[in-house]
GROMACS .gro file of C-alpha atoms in nm:
model
  112
    1MET     CA    1  10.596   6.912  -1.944
    2ILE     CA    2  10.659   6.866  -2.346
    3TYR     CA    3  10.890   6.622  -2.505
    4ARG     CA    4  11.078   6.653  -2.817
    5LYS     CA    5  11.125   6.349  -3.052
    6LYS     CA    6  11.425   6.395  -3.267
    7SER     CA    7  11.484   6.166  -3.522
    8TYR     CA    8  11.774   6.112  -3.747
    9LYS     CA    9  11.842   5.907  -4.078
   10ILE     CA   10  12.184   5.820  -4.103
   11ASN     CA   11  12.438   5.625  -4.319
   12PRO     CA   12  12.523   5.315  -4.088
   13GLU     CA   13  12.887   5.370  -4.148
   14LYS     CA   14  12.859   5.711  -4.005
   15LEU     CA   15  12.695   5.571  -3.655
   16LEU     CA   16  13.007   5.591  -3.433
   17GLN     CA   17  13.110   5.946  -3.566
   18PHE     CA   18  12.777   6.048  -3.499
   19ASN     CA   19  12.740   5.918  -3.155
   20ASP     CA   20  13.119   6.074  -3.099
   21PHE     CA   21  12.967   6.427  -3.225
   22PHE     CA   22  12.657   6.391  -3.011
   23HIS     CA   23  12.828   6.301  -2.690
   24GLN     CA   24  13.122   6.583  -2.750
   25TYR     CA   25  12.909   6.884  -2.877
   26LEU     CA   26  12.532   6.823  -2.847
   27TYR     CA   27  12.445   6.647  -2.525
   28PRO     CA   28  12.666   6.874  -2.307
   29ASN     CA   29  12.511   7.176  -2.472
   30GLN     CA   30  12.150   7.065  -2.430
   31ILE     CA   31  12.215   6.949  -2.060
   32LYS     CA   32  12.429   7.283  -1.963
   33HIS     CA   33  12.137   7.489  -2.076
   34GLY     CA   34  11.855   7.303  -1.883
   35ALA     CA   35  11.725   7.013  -2.110
   36LYS     CA   36  11.687   6.652  -2.026
   37LEU     CA   37  11.748   6.358  -2.211
   38ILE     CA   38  11.502   6.089  -2.158
   39GLY     CA   39  11.665   5.841  -2.406
   40ARG     CA   40  11.853   5.790  -2.710
   41TRP     CA   41  11.811   5.488  -2.934
   42VAL     CA   42  11.926   5.360  -3.268
   43ASN     CA   43  11.753   5.063  -3.461
   44GLU     CA   44  11.865   4.727  -3.574
   45SER     CA   45  12.027   4.835  -3.924
   46ASN     CA   46  12.204   5.142  -3.743
   47ASP     CA   47  12.039   5.370  -4.003
   48LYS     CA   48  11.831   5.563  -3.760
   49ILE     CA   49  11.843   5.721  -3.438
   50GLU     CA   50  11.576   5.870  -3.208
   51ALA     CA   51  11.614   6.095  -2.916
   52ILE     CA   52  11.343   6.204  -2.684
   53TRP     CA   53  11.437   6.531  -2.452
   54GLN     CA   54  11.212   6.662  -2.171
   55TYR     CA   55  11.116   7.041  -2.136
   56GLU     CA   56  10.904   7.237  -1.921
   57SER     CA   57  10.722   7.401  -2.171
   58ILE     CA   58  10.786   7.502  -2.545
   59GLU     CA   59  10.887   7.847  -2.412
   60GLN     CA   60  11.156   7.678  -2.225
   61TYR     CA   61  11.279   7.451  -2.528
   62GLU     CA   62  11.279   7.802  -2.740
   63GLN     CA   63  11.512   7.964  -2.462
   64ILE     CA   64  11.723   7.649  -2.454
   65GLU     CA   65  11.813   7.660  -2.798
   66MET     CA   66  11.855   8.026  -2.834
   67MET     CA   67  12.138   7.989  -2.577
   68ILE     CA   68  12.274   7.706  -2.748
   69ARG     CA   69  12.298   7.909  -3.073
   70GLU     CA   70  12.495   8.167  -2.882
   71SER     CA   71  12.726   7.950  -2.708
   72GLU     CA   72  13.088   7.878  -2.765
   73LEU     CA   73  13.033   7.518  -2.800
   74HIS     CA   74  12.792   7.554  -3.066
   75GLN     CA   75  13.045   7.749  -3.245
   76LYS     CA   76  13.295   7.473  -3.217
   77ALA     CA   77  13.037   7.208  -3.325
   78ILE     CA   78  12.981   7.384  -3.635
   79GLU     CA   79  13.358   7.411  -3.699
   80LYS     CA   80  13.374   7.038  -3.641
   81ARG     CA   81  13.081   6.963  -3.888
   82ALA     CA   82  13.243   7.168  -4.164
   83GLN     CA   83  13.569   6.932  -4.109
   84ILE     CA   84  13.399   6.587  -4.081
   85GLY     CA   85  13.098   6.660  -4.320
   86LYS     CA   86  12.773   6.544  -4.310
   87LEU     CA   87  12.655   6.328  -4.030
   88PHE     CA   88  12.317   6.222  -4.151
   89ILE     CA   89  12.072   6.196  -4.422
   90GLU     CA   90  11.811   6.376  -4.269
   91SER     CA   91  11.624   6.504  -3.982
   92HIS     CA   92  11.294   6.553  -3.829
   93GLN     CA   93  11.158   6.642  -3.501
   94GLU     CA   94  10.829   6.683  -3.320
   95PHE     CA   95  10.663   6.765  -2.996
   96LEU     CA   96  10.487   6.546  -2.792
   97THR     CA   97  10.271   6.566  -2.483
   98SER     CA   98  10.145   6.307  -2.230
   99THR     CA   99   9.821   6.119  -2.268
  100SER     CA  100   9.809   6.036  -1.887
  101PRO     CA  101   9.655   6.227  -1.578
  102ILE     CA  102   9.973   6.319  -1.379
  103GLY     CA  103  10.132   6.014  -1.217
  104THR     CA  104   9.918   5.759  -1.385
  105TYR     CA  105  10.195   5.568  -1.552
  106GLU     CA  106  10.444   5.595  -1.301
  107LEU     CA  107  10.574   5.319  -1.034
  108PRO     CA  108  10.455   5.404  -0.648
  109LYS     CA  109  10.727   5.563  -0.466
  110HIS     CA  110  10.687   5.287  -0.215
  111ASN     CA  111  10.522   4.970  -0.138
  112VAL     CA  112  10.267   4.900   0.142
   0.00000   0.00000   0.00000
């Protein structure tokens, strides 16, 4: 497994608009093509959003990104962004891998 941490620096006044855009365009397209959202958070000052996505491999991530770029929903997202303007100030992503041996940090499946 690999994880992609996507960070956005946003104007706090754009938080609701950014969330609406995410839920209408970005999230459904990612899920449709095989990405798994682990979680998405905003800080207390509402000026930074962090999302963590899970993929089987970097190759799967690249394949999903290619399918997204070719999708109709992605084209609609581009058109919508042109209408509503800039939703974030900057973004950054990095890829992470687990430091634990498989299963180490998981809760037991059942109690004895």
